[in-house]
Tab-separated table of C-alpha atoms in Angstrom:
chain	number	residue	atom	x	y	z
A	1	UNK	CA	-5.633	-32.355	2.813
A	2	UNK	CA	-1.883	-32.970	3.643
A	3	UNK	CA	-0.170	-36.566	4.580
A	4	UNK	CA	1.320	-36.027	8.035
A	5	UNK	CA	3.711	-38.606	9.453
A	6	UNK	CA	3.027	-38.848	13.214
A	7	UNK	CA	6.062	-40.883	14.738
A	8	UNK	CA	5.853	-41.657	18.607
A	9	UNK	CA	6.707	-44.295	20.852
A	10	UNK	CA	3.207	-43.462	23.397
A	11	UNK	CA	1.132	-45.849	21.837
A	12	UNK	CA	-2.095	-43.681	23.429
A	13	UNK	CA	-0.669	-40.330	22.157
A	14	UNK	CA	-0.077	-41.827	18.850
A	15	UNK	CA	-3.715	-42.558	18.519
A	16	UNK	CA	-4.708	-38.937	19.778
A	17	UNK	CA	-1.921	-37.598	17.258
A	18	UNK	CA	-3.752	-39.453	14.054
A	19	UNK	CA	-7.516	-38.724	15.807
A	20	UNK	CA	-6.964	-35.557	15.579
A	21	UNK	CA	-5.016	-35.054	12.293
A	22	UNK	CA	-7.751	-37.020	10.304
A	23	UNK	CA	-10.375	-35.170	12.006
A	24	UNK	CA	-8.737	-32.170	10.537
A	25	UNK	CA	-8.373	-33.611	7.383
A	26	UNK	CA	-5.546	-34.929	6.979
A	27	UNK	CA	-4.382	-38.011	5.855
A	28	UNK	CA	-1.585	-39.644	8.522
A	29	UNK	CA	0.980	-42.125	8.428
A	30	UNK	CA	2.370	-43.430	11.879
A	31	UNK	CA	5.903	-44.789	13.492
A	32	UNK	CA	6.285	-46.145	16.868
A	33	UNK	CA	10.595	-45.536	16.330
A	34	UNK	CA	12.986	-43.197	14.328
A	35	UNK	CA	14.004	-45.496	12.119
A	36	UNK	CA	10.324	-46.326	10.489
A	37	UNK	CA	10.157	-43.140	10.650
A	38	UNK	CA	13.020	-42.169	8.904
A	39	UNK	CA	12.211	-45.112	6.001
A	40	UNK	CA	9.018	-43.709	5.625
A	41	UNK	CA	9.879	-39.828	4.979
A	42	UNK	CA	12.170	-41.231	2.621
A	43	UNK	CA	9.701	-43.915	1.096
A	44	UNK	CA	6.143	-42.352	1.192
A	45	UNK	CA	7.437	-38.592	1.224
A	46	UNK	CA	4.649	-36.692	3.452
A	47	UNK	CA	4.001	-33.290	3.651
A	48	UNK	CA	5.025	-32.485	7.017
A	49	UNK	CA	6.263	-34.856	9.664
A	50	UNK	CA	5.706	-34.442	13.704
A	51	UNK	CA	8.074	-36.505	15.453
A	52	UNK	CA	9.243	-37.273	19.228
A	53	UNK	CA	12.744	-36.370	20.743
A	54	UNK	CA	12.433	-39.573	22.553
A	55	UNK	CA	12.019	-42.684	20.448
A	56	UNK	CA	13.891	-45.652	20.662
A	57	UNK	CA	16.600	-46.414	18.322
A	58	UNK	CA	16.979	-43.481	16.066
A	59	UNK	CA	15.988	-40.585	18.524
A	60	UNK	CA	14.176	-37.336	16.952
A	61	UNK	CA	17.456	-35.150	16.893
A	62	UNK	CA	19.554	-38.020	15.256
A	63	UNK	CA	16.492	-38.245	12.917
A	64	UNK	CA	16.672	-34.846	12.056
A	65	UNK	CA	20.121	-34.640	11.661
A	66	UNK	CA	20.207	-37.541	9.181
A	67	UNK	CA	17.259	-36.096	6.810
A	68	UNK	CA	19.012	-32.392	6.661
A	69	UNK	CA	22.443	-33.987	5.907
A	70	UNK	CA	20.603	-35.449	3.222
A	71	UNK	CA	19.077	-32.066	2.030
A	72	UNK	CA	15.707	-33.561	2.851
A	73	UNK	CA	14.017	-30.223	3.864
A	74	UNK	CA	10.824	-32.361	4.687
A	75	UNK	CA	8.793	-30.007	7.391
A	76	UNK	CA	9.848	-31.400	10.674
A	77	UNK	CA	8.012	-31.123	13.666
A	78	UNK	CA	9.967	-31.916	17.151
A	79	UNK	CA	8.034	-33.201	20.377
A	80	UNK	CA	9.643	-33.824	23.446
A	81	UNK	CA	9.030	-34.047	27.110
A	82	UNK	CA	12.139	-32.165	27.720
A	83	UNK	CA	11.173	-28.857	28.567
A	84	UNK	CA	14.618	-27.713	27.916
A	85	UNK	CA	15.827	-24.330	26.028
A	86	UNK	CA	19.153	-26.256	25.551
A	87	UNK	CA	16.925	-29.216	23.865
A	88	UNK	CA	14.929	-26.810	21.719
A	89	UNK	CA	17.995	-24.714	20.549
A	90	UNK	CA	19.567	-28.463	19.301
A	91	UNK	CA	16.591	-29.083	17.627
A	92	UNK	CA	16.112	-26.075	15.438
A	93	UNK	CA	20.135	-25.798	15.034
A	94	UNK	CA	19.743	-29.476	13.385
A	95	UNK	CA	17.335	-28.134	10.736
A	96	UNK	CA	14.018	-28.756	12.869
A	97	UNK	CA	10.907	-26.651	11.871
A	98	UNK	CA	9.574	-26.151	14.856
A	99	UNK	CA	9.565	-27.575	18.802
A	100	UNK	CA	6.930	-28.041	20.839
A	101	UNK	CA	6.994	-29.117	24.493
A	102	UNK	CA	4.873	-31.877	26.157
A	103	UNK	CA	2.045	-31.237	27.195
A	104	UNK	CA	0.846	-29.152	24.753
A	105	UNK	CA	-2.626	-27.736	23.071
A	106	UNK	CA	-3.248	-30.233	20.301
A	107	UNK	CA	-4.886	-27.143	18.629
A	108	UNK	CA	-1.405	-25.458	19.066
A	109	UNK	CA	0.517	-28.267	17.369
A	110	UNK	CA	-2.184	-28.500	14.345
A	111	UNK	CA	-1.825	-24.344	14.200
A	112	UNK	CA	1.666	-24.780	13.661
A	113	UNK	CA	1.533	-27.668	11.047
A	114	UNK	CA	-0.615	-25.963	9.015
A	115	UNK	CA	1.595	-23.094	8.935
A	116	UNK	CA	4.487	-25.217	7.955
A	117	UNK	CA	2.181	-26.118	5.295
A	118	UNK	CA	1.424	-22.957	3.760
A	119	UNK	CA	5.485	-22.001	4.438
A	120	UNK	CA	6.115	-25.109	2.503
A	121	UNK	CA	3.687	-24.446	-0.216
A	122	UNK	CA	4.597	-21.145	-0.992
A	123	UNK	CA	8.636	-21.795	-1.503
A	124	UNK	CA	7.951	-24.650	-3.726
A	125	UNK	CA	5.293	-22.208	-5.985
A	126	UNK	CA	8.518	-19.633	-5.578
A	127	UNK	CA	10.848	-22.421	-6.978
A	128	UNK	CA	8.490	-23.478	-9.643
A	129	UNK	CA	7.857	-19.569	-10.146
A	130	UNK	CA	9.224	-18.626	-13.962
A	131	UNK	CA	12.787	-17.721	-14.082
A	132	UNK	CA	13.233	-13.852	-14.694
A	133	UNK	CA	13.526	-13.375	-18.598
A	134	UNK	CA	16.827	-10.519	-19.292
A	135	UNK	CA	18.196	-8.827	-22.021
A	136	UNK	CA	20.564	-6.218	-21.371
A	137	UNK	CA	19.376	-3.763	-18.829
A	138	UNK	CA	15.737	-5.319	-19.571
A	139	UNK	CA	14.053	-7.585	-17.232
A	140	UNK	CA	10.514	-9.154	-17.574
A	141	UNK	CA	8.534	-11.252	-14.120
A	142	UNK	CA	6.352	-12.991	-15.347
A	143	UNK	CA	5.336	-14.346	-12.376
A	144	UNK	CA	4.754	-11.120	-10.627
A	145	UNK	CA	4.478	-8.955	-14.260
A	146	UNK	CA	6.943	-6.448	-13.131
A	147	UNK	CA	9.384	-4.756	-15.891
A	148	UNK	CA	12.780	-3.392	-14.970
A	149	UNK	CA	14.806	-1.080	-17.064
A	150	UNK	CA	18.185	0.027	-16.095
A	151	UNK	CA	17.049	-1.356	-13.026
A	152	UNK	CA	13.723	1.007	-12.613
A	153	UNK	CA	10.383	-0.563	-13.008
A	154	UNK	CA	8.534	0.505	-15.766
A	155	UNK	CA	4.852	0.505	-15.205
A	156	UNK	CA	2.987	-1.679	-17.692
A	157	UNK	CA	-0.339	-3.307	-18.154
A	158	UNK	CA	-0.825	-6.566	-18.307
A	159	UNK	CA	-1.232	-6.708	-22.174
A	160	UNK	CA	1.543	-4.491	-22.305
A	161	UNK	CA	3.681	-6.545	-20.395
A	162	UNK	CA	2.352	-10.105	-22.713
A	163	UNK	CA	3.607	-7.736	-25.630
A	164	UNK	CA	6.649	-6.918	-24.628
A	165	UNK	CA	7.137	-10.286	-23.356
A	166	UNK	CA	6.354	-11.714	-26.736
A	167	UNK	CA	8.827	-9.908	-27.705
A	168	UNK	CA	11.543	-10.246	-26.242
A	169	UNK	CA	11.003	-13.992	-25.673
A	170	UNK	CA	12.002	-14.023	-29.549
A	171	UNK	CA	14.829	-11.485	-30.119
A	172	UNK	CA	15.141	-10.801	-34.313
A	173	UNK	CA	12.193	-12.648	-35.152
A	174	UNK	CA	9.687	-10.902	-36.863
A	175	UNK	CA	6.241	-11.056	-35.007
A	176	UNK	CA	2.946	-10.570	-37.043
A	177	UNK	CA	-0.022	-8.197	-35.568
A	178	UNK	CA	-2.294	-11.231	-35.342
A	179	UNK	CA	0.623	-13.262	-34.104
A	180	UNK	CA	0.911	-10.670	-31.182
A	181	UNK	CA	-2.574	-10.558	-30.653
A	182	UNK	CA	-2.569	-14.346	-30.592
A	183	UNK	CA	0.403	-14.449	-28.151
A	184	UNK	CA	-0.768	-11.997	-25.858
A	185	UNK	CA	-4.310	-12.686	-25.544
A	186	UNK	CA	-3.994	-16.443	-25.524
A	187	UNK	CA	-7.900	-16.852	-27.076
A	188	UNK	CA	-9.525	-16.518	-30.344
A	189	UNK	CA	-11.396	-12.677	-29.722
A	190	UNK	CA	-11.530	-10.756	-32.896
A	191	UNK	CA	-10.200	-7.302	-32.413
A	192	UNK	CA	-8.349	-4.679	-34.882
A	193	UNK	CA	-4.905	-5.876	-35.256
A	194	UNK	CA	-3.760	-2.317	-35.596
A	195	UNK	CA	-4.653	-1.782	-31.463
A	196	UNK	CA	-0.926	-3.607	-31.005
A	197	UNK	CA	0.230	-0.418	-33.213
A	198	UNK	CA	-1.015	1.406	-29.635
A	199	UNK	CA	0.165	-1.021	-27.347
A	200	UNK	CA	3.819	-0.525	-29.561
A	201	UNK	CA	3.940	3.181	-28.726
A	202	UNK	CA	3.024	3.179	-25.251
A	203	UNK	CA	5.615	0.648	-24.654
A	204	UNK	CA	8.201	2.820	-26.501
A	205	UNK	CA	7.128	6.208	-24.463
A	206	UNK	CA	7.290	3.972	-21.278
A	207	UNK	CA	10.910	2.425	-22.142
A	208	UNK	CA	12.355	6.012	-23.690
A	209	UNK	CA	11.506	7.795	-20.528
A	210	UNK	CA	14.218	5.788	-18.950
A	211	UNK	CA	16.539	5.232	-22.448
A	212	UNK	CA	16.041	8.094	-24.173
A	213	UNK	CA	16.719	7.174	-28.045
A	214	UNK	CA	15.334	3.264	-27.166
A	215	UNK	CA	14.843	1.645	-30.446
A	216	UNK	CA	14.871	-1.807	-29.754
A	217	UNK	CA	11.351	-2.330	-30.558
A	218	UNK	CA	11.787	-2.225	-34.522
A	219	UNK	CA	8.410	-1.903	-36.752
A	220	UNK	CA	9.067	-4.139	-40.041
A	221	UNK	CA	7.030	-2.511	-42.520
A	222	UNK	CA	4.247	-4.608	-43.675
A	223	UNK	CA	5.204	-7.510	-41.446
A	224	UNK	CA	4.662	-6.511	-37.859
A	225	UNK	CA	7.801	-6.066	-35.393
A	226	UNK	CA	10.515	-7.679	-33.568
A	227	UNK	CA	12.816	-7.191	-30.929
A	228	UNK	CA	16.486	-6.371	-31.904
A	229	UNK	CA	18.032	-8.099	-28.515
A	230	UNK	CA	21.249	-5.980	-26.531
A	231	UNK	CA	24.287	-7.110	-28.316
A	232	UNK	CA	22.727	-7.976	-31.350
């Protein structure tokens, strides 16, 4: 369920607007001018807004103009009775989402939201998405668990990948076999601690087949390893 502000001056297609959103599933909001509109994108912060070209007051464009010089990116919705390609180019040069024509297929417009939706949803998880982690030519995803070397992915597995994560998260500190273990399997599972020994030399063939010589992976006898970081 999304919050959907639904801002209109038709009284009667305001109430088939929120009908029809709710029945959906949504929750809606509602505005009968641009400015209540406007205060309530900036007060109650919806999801998505849908919003007609031709209120009184504050008018959709203006409306849109003010929340994108504001670096609102809310998703906007434009309505208008103006079947106009001059109206709908205005609208999506101001920063508008999307423009739909009156009349229109209420199905259409609640297509279109929801695609805004996912749109939306999927560049905030991108934003929130961790930040690449580099050393050197070495560069660990962890979002998407992709390794690059010298700028050529290295094909790892995902405990692999946790290892040499691990790793490199903590350049010159000394990492245990349990601690390792602990790191990368994130439970309590009692396995030979000697397996990351294995995961160690894969890694190593993987990395040396692209840096011959690699030795940045150092084994600290009787201690476990670390990660000696580029340029240190």
């Amino acid at each position: 369920m999304a919050r959907i502000l639904l801002a209109d001056d038709d009284a009667s297609l305001l109430d088939v607007l929120t009908l029809a959103f709710e029945e959906a599933g949504h929750a809606t909001q509602t505005a009968r001018d641009g400015a209540t509109a406007l205060a309530l994108i900036r007060k109650e912060r919806p999801e998505a807004a849908v919003c007609d070209v031709n209120m009184p007051g504050l008018d959709g464009f203006s409306l849109c103009r003010r929340l994108r010089e504001q670096g609102d990116l809310v998703p906007l919705i434009l309505l208008t009775s103006r079947d106009s390609e001059i109206d709908e180019t205005l609208g999506l040069d101001l920063g508008a989402d999307d423009y739909i024509a009156k009349p229109f297929s209420m199905r259409v417009l609640l297509a279109r939201v929801s695609s805004l939706l996912r749109r939306e949803a999927a560049r905030q998880k991108a934003e929130a998405a961790p930040a690449p982690i580099a050393s050197g030519p070495l560069e660990l995803s962890p979002e998407r668990l992709d390794v690059l070397f010298h700028g050529r992915p290295i094909v790892a597995t995902v405990t692999e990948f946790r290892l040499l994560e691990a790793l490199v998260r903590r350049p010159g500190v000394v990492l245990s076999r349990a601690r390792l273990l602990a790191l990368v399997r994130g439970d309590d599972t009692v396995v030979i601690d000697r397996i990351v020994d294995t995961y160690v030399r894969r890694l190593r063939r993987k990395l040396e087949q692209v840096e011959p010589g690699f030795d940045r992976i150092e084994t600290v006898v009787g201690a476990g390893y670390r990660f000696r970081g580029y340029g240190g």
